[in-house]
Every structure is written in structure tokens, then in C-alpha cells.
Amino acid sequence: MDLKKLKNSAAKEIKAAEDLKSLQELFKKYLGKQGELTQILRSLKDLPKRERIMVGKEANEVKNSLSLEFDEREAELKDREVKAAQEKEWIDVTAPGKKIPTGSLHPLTQARRKAEEIFQSMGFEVAEGPDIETEWYNFDALNIPKDHPARDVWDTFYLKNGFLLRTHTSPVQVRYMEKNNPPLRIIVPGTVYRHEATDPSHEFQLQQIEGLMVDKNISVANLKAIVGEFFKRFFEKDIDFRLRPDFFPFTEPSFDISITCLVCKGKGCPVCKESGWLEVAGAGMVHPNVFKAAGLVPGQWQGWAFGFGLERLVMLKHKINDIRLFRSGDLRFLKQF
Ligand code: FA5
């Protein structure tokens, strides 16, 4: 057996081994129990003494040299494997993070919460009532009898079972006063429904904030003061507003509350119907018949009430020129708030 040849070819194969498994196979082939070199070493005993010493020496040298080659290649392959694994699992901790898109509260929800906060800080309680109402609470108890022309003002969605979708939040005035004795201060935020055509300032589903304050000596001056304070805090600046005589069957006297159109700064635009003013609320002193319907003695109490349109307030605050955007589901619009 030519030990030199064996050494050379083994060394070549070791160097060419591409992974630890094939290296192991090579080890078996040459240095394993049945390995080529092992067999040579084993057969030494059959050789004559002189030859045995010579061949033995050379065979041992080959063995040591191949062992070294194996160790070296093993270290190289292990190193290569570790590096490959590291490369595969490498995380760039300096890479900028991916932004997870988060939602935000709808501008109407934000505004409603802000209004609640402002009124609560002035001692008002937040009350609620049902969206599905009876004719009694929506109309009769509010001094709007069946044949009264004012019933036409609120184009109503009537339901098949005799109920209706409330056309305003005013029914909660009566519902609340039936259960709670004055003095009282409440606001009632809620959705109302009107069977009407939509345009830049009219929706068929909108939110109102009703206000009601009842005590012994309540006047329009109190109404003006509270409303003025609300505007100031809601719009975060001084706001021009005006009360003009209006008519509501459940208040006497009645007013509409308008503020300078902030979209066009009073110059006139489609939102304010070119008038420079936008009506944001109806208001007035609670009519004696409403106290009566709620089971209170009219002469004993005085009170004022208002009903704001929340969309209109938000439109003015953020200079939104079309009320229909609120329910459009358009993310480009909603993402701005
Ligand atoms: C009422 O609904 C009365 N209940 C308000 C009231 C309450 C008067 C208490 C007196 C005492 P009116 O229909 O005007 O009134 O509506 C009140 C406000 O809701 C309006 O000023 C306006 O801001 C808003 N509003 C009414 N209809 C619409 C609509 N279709 N789209 C958007 N906003 C509306």
C-alpha cells in the first residue's frame, strides 16, 4: 500500500468536504475502525520487524497528519455553519420600525366628549334617552298636538309598530323631569333622525346635544352665559353668537342660536347659505305645558332648554364644508382628526 498516495488523496478529499456529514464519512473511510489506514496499522504485525518499524512510523505520521487535517476542516466547516445561521437570523436593530396604523376616534365622538367635559365642569349631568321613541314623548308631551302644524317641521321616520325614530333630543327633557325633581342641569347627547333631503348642511341622521336647566329663578341671561362659556371653551376662542326670536312649541319665548360662520369668516359660503351666520341650536324658556306633561307644577319652576346640532359645531370648528363627509367613511377625511 502506498501510504503517500493514501495521504494525498485523503487530504484532497478532506479539503473538498462541503459539510460536517461528509467529513464524518471520510473520517470513517480512513481512520474509522474499518478505515483504510486503520487496517494498514492493524496489518503491521504481519510484517517483518524492519519493515514493520519503517512502515509503522510512516503510517503513524500519516495518521497524525490526517487527524490534523480533519480537525482543521471540521473547525472551518463549523465556523461556516455558525456564520450561515447567524446571517439567516440576523436582525438589524438599527432599522427604522414599521409604523402600525392605529385608528382614532371619530371627530363627532371627540367633539361630543369635549362638550360633555365642558358642561360637566359647569355642574351638568349627562343623561340619555332612547332613539326609538313614542309620539307622546317626541311630540305631545312637548306641546305639539296631533293637528299642530309644528308636527310637519320634523319630517319623521315612523316605524310600523306605532313608534318613531326621535326627531330631536327634546323628549329626554320630559323623560328626565318625570323621574328627577328640580333643581336640575342636564345635557343629553344623542342621535336623531329626520326624513329630509341632504345638502352640505343637512343630514338625515345627526347628533344633537340637548341642554336643560331648571330652578326657581332661571332666565335667558343664564342661558346666554352658559352658551357663551360653552362656545368659548369648545372653539377655544371668543365667538360671536346671536339669539334671534324663533318658534318652538315647547319653549316660550324661543330663539335660534347662530354663530358667525367660521368657514367663510362671515363672508358667505354654501355652508352658511351665503348669510355669514350658521344656526347651531334652537333654544328657549321651557313652556309651562312641558312641566305639566312631566308632572311638575308649572308656576313653581323656571327653566331653559337648548338643542345643538353637533355636526354643525364640528364643521365650524374644523372648517368642514360638507356635513355628508362625517358619514362618508372616507379615511382621507377621518385621518385628519
Ligand atoms: C330642534 O330640534 C329642537 N328640539 C331644539 C330645541 C331644544 C329648541 C330645546 C328649544 C329647546 P331644530 O330642528 O332647529 O330644533 O334643530 C336643532 C339644531 O339641530 C339645529 O340648529 C341644527 O344645528 C341641527 N340640525 C337640525 N336639523 C339638521 C339636519 N338635518 N342636519 C344637520 N343638523 C341639523
Coordinates of C-alpha atoms and ligand atoms in Angstrom, one line a residue:
M1 CA 0.0 0.0 0.0
D2 CA 1.3 3.4 -1.0
L3 CA 0.9 5.4 2.1
K4 CA 1.9 8.6 0.4
K5 CA -0.8 8.2 -2.2
L6 CA -3.3 7.5 0.5
K7 CA -2.3 10.6 2.4
N8 CA -2.5 12.8 -0.6
S9 CA -5.9 11.5 -1.8
A10 CA -7.3 11.6 1.7
A11 CA -6.0 15.2 2.3
K12 CA -7.6 16.2 -1.0
E13 CA -10.9 14.7 -0.1
I14 CA -10.9 16.3 3.4
K15 CA -10.3 19.7 1.9
A16 CA -13.1 19.2 -0.5
A17 CA -15.7 18.1 2.1
E18 CA -18.5 20.5 1.9
D19 CA -20.2 19.7 5.2
L20 CA -19.7 18.0 8.5
K21 CA -21.6 14.9 7.5
S22 CA -19.4 14.2 4.5
L23 CA -16.4 14.9 6.6
Q24 CA -17.5 12.3 9.1
E25 CA -17.9 9.8 6.3
L26 CA -14.4 10.5 5.2
F27 CA -13.1 10.0 8.8
K28 CA -14.8 6.6 8.8
K29 CA -13.3 5.8 5.4
Y30 CA -9.7 6.4 6.5
L31 CA -9.5 6.5 10.3
G32 CA -12.6 4.6 11.4
K33 CA -12.5 1.0 12.8
Q34 CA -12.6 -0.4 9.3
G35 CA -10.8 2.6 7.8
E36 CA -8.1 2.2 5.2
L37 CA -5.3 3.5 7.4
T38 CA -6.5 1.6 10.5
Q39 CA -6.3 -1.6 8.5
I40 CA -2.8 -0.8 7.4
L41 CA -1.8 -0.2 11.0
R42 CA -3.5 -3.4 12.1
S43 CA -1.7 -5.5 9.5
L44 CA 1.7 -4.2 10.6
K45 CA 2.1 -7.2 12.9
D46 CA 2.3 -9.5 10.0
L47 CA 5.3 -7.6 8.5
P48 CA 8.9 -8.5 9.2
K49 CA 10.4 -6.4 12.0
R50 CA 12.5 -4.0 9.9
E51 CA 9.7 -3.2 7.5
R52 CA 7.2 -3.0 10.4
I53 CA 9.3 -0.3 12.1
M54 CA 9.6 1.7 8.9
V55 CA 6.0 1.3 7.7
G56 CA 4.7 1.8 11.2
K57 CA 6.5 5.1 11.6
E58 CA 5.2 6.4 8.3
A59 CA 1.7 5.1 8.9
N60 CA 1.6 6.9 12.2
E61 CA 2.8 10.1 10.7
V62 CA 0.1 9.8 8.0
K63 CA -2.4 9.2 10.8
N64 CA -1.3 12.3 12.7
S65 CA -1.3 14.4 9.7
L66 CA -4.7 13.3 8.6
S67 CA -6.1 13.8 12.1
L68 CA -4.8 17.4 11.9
E69 CA -6.4 17.9 8.5
F70 CA -9.7 16.5 9.9
D71 CA -9.6 18.9 12.9
E72 CA -8.8 21.8 10.7
R73 CA -11.5 21.1 8.2
E74 CA -14.0 20.4 11.0
A75 CA -13.3 23.8 12.6
E76 CA -13.7 25.5 9.2
L77 CA -17.0 23.8 8.5
K78 CA -18.4 24.5 11.9
D79 CA -17.4 28.1 11.6
R80 CA -19.1 28.3 8.2
E81 CA -22.3 26.8 9.6
V82 CA -22.4 29.2 12.5
K83 CA -21.9 32.1 10.2
A84 CA -24.6 30.9 7.9
A85 CA -27.0 30.6 10.8
Q86 CA -26.1 34.0 12.1
E87 CA -26.7 35.5 8.7
K88 CA -30.0 33.9 8.4
E89 CA -31.2 35.0 11.8
W90 CA -29.6 38.4 11.7
I91 CA -31.7 41.3 12.9
D92 CA -30.9 44.8 12.1
V93 CA -31.6 46.5 15.3
T94 CA -30.9 49.9 13.8
A95 CA -33.5 49.6 11.0
P96 CA -36.4 52.0 11.5
G97 CA -39.6 50.4 12.9
K98 CA -42.6 49.8 10.8
K99 CA -45.5 52.1 11.8
I100 CA -48.5 50.1 12.9
P101 CA -51.6 52.1 11.7
T102 CA -53.8 53.0 14.6
G103 CA -57.3 54.2 14.4
S104 CA -58.6 57.4 16.1
L105 CA -61.9 58.5 17.5
H106 CA -64.4 59.9 15.0
P107 CA -64.4 63.7 15.0
L108 CA -68.0 63.7 16.2
T109 CA -67.1 61.4 19.2
Q110 CA -64.2 63.6 20.1
A111 CA -66.5 66.7 19.9
R112 CA -69.2 65.0 21.9
R113 CA -66.7 64.1 24.7
K114 CA -65.3 67.6 24.7
A115 CA -68.8 69.1 25.1
E116 CA -69.6 66.6 27.9
E117 CA -66.5 67.6 29.7
I118 CA -67.2 71.3 29.4
F119 CA -70.8 71.0 30.7
Q120 CA -69.9 68.6 33.4
S121 CA -67.4 71.1 34.7
M122 CA -70.3 73.6 34.9
G123 CA -72.3 71.1 37.0
F124 CA -74.4 69.5 34.3
E125 CA -75.1 65.8 34.4
V126 CA -75.1 63.7 31.2
A127 CA -78.4 62.0 30.6
E128 CA -79.6 59.7 27.8
G129 CA -82.9 58.6 26.2
P130 CA -84.0 56.0 23.6
D131 CA -83.5 56.5 19.8
I132 CA -86.9 54.7 19.2
E133 CA -89.5 57.0 20.8
T134 CA -93.2 57.2 21.2
E135 CA -95.3 60.0 19.6
W136 CA -96.1 61.1 23.2
Y137 CA -92.6 62.0 24.2
N138 CA -91.4 63.2 20.8
F139 CA -94.4 65.4 20.2
D140 CA -97.5 65.5 22.6
A141 CA -95.5 65.9 25.8
L142 CA -93.6 68.7 24.1
N143 CA -96.8 70.7 23.5
I144 CA -97.1 69.6 19.9
P145 CA -100.6 68.2 19.5
K146 CA -101.5 65.9 16.6
D147 CA -103.0 68.6 14.4
H148 CA -100.4 71.2 15.2
P149 CA -98.6 72.5 12.1
A150 CA -95.3 72.3 14.0
R151 CA -95.5 68.5 13.6
D152 CA -94.7 68.9 10.0
V153 CA -91.5 70.7 10.9
W154 CA -89.9 67.5 11.9
D155 CA -90.2 65.1 9.0
T156 CA -90.5 61.9 10.8
F157 CA -89.4 58.3 10.2
Y158 CA -92.5 56.4 11.6
L159 CA -92.0 52.8 12.4
K160 CA -94.6 50.1 11.7
N161 CA -95.3 49.4 15.4
G162 CA -96.5 52.9 16.2
F163 CA -93.1 54.1 17.4
L164 CA -90.9 56.5 15.6
L165 CA -87.2 57.5 15.4
R166 CA -86.8 60.5 17.6
T167 CA -86.5 63.7 15.5
H168 CA -84.8 65.6 18.3
T169 CA -83.3 65.0 21.8
S170 CA -86.0 67.2 23.4
P171 CA -88.2 64.1 24.5
V172 CA -85.5 63.4 27.1
Q173 CA -86.4 66.7 28.9
V174 CA -89.7 65.2 29.8
R175 CA -88.4 61.7 30.5
Y176 CA -85.8 63.1 32.9
M177 CA -88.1 65.5 34.7
E178 CA -90.6 62.7 35.3
K179 CA -88.0 60.9 37.3
N180 CA -86.0 63.8 38.8
N181 CA -87.2 66.8 40.7
P182 CA -85.6 70.2 40.0
P183 CA -83.3 72.0 40.6
L184 CA -81.5 70.2 37.7
R185 CA -79.0 70.7 35.0
I186 CA -78.5 68.1 32.3
I187 CA -77.2 67.7 28.8
V188 CA -78.4 64.9 26.5
P189 CA -76.1 64.0 23.6
G190 CA -77.7 61.6 21.1
T191 CA -78.5 60.7 17.6
V192 CA -81.7 62.0 15.9
Y193 CA -83.3 61.2 12.6
R194 CA -85.1 63.3 10.0
H195 CA -86.7 62.3 6.8
E196 CA -85.1 65.0 4.8
A197 CA -83.0 65.6 1.7
T198 CA -79.3 66.0 2.3
D199 CA -77.2 69.0 1.3
P200 CA -73.9 70.5 2.6
S201 CA -75.5 71.4 5.9
H202 CA -78.3 68.8 6.3
E203 CA -78.1 65.2 7.1
F204 CA -81.0 62.7 7.7
Q205 CA -79.1 61.3 10.7
L206 CA -77.4 63.7 13.0
Q207 CA -76.4 64.3 16.6
Q208 CA -77.8 66.8 18.9
I209 CA -76.9 67.9 22.4
E210 CA -79.9 68.9 24.4
G211 CA -79.4 71.2 27.4
L212 CA -81.9 71.7 30.2
M213 CA -81.6 73.8 33.4
V214 CA -84.5 74.2 35.8
D215 CA -84.6 76.1 39.1
K216 CA -86.6 78.8 40.8
N217 CA -85.1 81.8 39.1
I218 CA -83.7 80.9 35.8
S219 CA -83.7 83.4 33.0
V220 CA -82.5 83.9 29.4
A221 CA -79.4 85.6 30.9
N222 CA -78.4 82.3 32.4
L223 CA -78.9 80.6 29.0
K224 CA -76.7 83.2 27.3
A225 CA -74.0 83.0 29.9
I226 CA -73.8 79.2 29.8
V227 CA -73.9 79.0 26.0
G228 CA -71.3 81.8 25.7
E229 CA -69.0 79.9 28.1
F230 CA -69.5 76.7 26.2
F231 CA -68.6 78.3 22.8
K232 CA -65.5 79.9 24.3
R233 CA -64.2 76.6 25.6
F234 CA -65.4 74.4 22.7
F235 CA -63.9 76.7 20.0
E236 CA -61.0 77.7 22.2
K237 CA -61.6 81.4 21.3
D238 CA -64.1 84.2 21.7
I239 CA -67.0 83.6 19.3
D240 CA -69.7 86.0 18.1
F241 CA -73.1 84.4 18.5
R242 CA -76.6 85.8 18.4
L243 CA -80.1 84.8 19.7
R244 CA -83.0 85.6 17.3
P245 CA -86.6 85.1 18.0
D246 CA -87.8 81.7 16.7
F247 CA -90.7 79.4 17.4
F248 CA -90.8 76.1 19.2
P249 CA -94.0 74.8 20.7
F250 CA -92.1 73.6 23.8
T251 CA -90.4 76.9 24.7
E252 CA -91.7 80.4 25.2
P253 CA -90.0 82.7 24.3
S254 CA -88.0 80.7 21.7
F255 CA -84.8 81.5 19.9
D256 CA -82.4 80.2 17.4
I257 CA -78.7 80.5 18.3
S258 CA -76.4 81.3 15.4
I259 CA -72.7 81.9 15.3
T260 CA -70.5 83.7 12.7
C261 CA -69.7 81.2 10.0
L262 CA -66.1 80.2 10.8
V263 CA -65.7 78.5 7.4
C264 CA -66.0 81.8 5.5
K265 CA -65.5 84.2 8.5
G266 CA -68.9 85.7 7.9
K267 CA -68.4 86.5 4.2
G268 CA -71.0 84.0 3.0
C269 CA -70.5 80.4 1.7
P270 CA -72.5 77.3 0.8
V271 CA -72.3 76.1 4.4
C272 CA -74.0 79.2 5.8
K273 CA -76.2 79.6 2.8
E274 CA -74.3 82.8 2.0
S275 CA -75.7 84.5 5.1
G276 CA -72.4 84.6 7.1
W277 CA -74.2 83.0 10.1
L278 CA -74.9 79.4 10.8
E279 CA -77.7 78.3 13.0
V280 CA -76.3 75.8 15.5
A281 CA -79.1 75.5 18.0
G282 CA -82.7 76.1 18.9
A283 CA -83.5 77.3 22.5
G284 CA -85.9 79.0 24.8
M285 CA -87.6 79.1 28.2
V286 CA -89.4 75.8 29.0
H287 CA -93.1 76.0 28.2
P288 CA -95.4 75.5 31.2
N289 CA -97.2 72.6 29.3
V290 CA -93.9 70.7 29.2
F291 CA -93.5 71.0 33.0
K292 CA -97.1 69.8 33.3
A293 CA -96.5 66.8 31.0
A294 CA -93.6 65.8 33.2
G295 CA -95.8 66.0 36.3
L296 CA -94.4 69.3 37.7
V297 CA -96.3 72.3 38.8
P298 CA -95.5 74.9 36.1
G299 CA -95.7 78.1 38.3
Q300 CA -93.1 76.7 40.7
W301 CA -90.3 76.3 38.2
Q302 CA -88.5 78.2 35.5
G303 CA -86.0 76.7 33.1
W304 CA -84.3 77.0 29.8
A305 CA -83.5 74.4 27.2
F306 CA -81.4 74.2 24.1
G307 CA -80.8 71.7 21.3
F308 CA -77.4 72.0 19.5
G309 CA -76.6 70.3 16.2
L310 CA -73.2 68.6 16.9
E311 CA -72.2 68.2 13.3
R312 CA -72.7 71.9 12.7
L313 CA -70.4 72.8 15.7
V314 CA -67.7 70.5 14.4
M315 CA -68.0 71.8 10.9
L316 CA -67.4 75.3 12.2
K317 CA -64.6 74.3 14.4
H318 CA -62.6 72.4 11.7
K319 CA -63.9 74.4 8.7
I320 CA -65.6 71.4 7.1
N321 CA -67.7 72.5 4.2
D322 CA -69.9 69.4 3.8
I323 CA -71.8 67.7 6.6
R324 CA -72.0 64.5 4.5
L325 CA -68.3 63.9 4.9
F326 CA -68.9 62.7 8.5
R327 CA -70.7 59.5 7.4
S328 CA -68.8 59.1 4.1
G329 CA -66.4 56.5 5.6
D330 CA -63.6 58.3 3.7
L331 CA -60.4 57.6 5.6
R332 CA -58.7 60.6 3.9
F333 CA -61.2 62.8 5.8
L334 CA -61.2 60.9 9.1
K335 CA -57.4 60.6 9.3
Q336 CA -57.2 64.4 9.7
F337 CA -58.6 64.4 13.2
Ligands
FA5_1 C1 -84.9 71.2 17.5 O1 -84.6 70.0 17.1 C2 -85.3 71.5 18.9 N1 -85.6 70.3 19.6 C3 -84.2 72.3 19.5 C4 -84.7 72.9 20.8 C5 -84.4 72.3 22.0 C6 -85.4 74.1 20.9 C7 -84.7 72.8 23.2 C8 -85.8 74.6 22.0 C9 -85.4 74.0 23.2 P1 -84.1 72.2 15.2 O2 -84.9 71.4 14.3 O3 -83.9 73.7 14.9 O4 -84.6 72.2 16.7 O5 -82.7 71.5 15.4 C10 -81.7 72.0 16.3 C11 -80.3 72.0 15.7 O6 -80.0 70.7 15.1 C12 -80.2 73.0 14.5 O7 -79.9 74.3 15.0 C13 -79.1 72.4 13.7 O8 -77.9 72.8 14.3 C14 -79.3 70.9 14.0 N2 -80.0 70.3 12.8 C15 -81.3 70.2 12.7 N3 -81.6 69.5 11.5 C16 -80.4 69.2 11.0 C17 -80.0 68.5 9.8 N4 -80.9 67.9 9.0 N5 -78.7 68.3 9.6 C18 -77.8 68.8 10.4 N6 -78.1 69.5 11.5 C19 -79.4 69.7 11.8

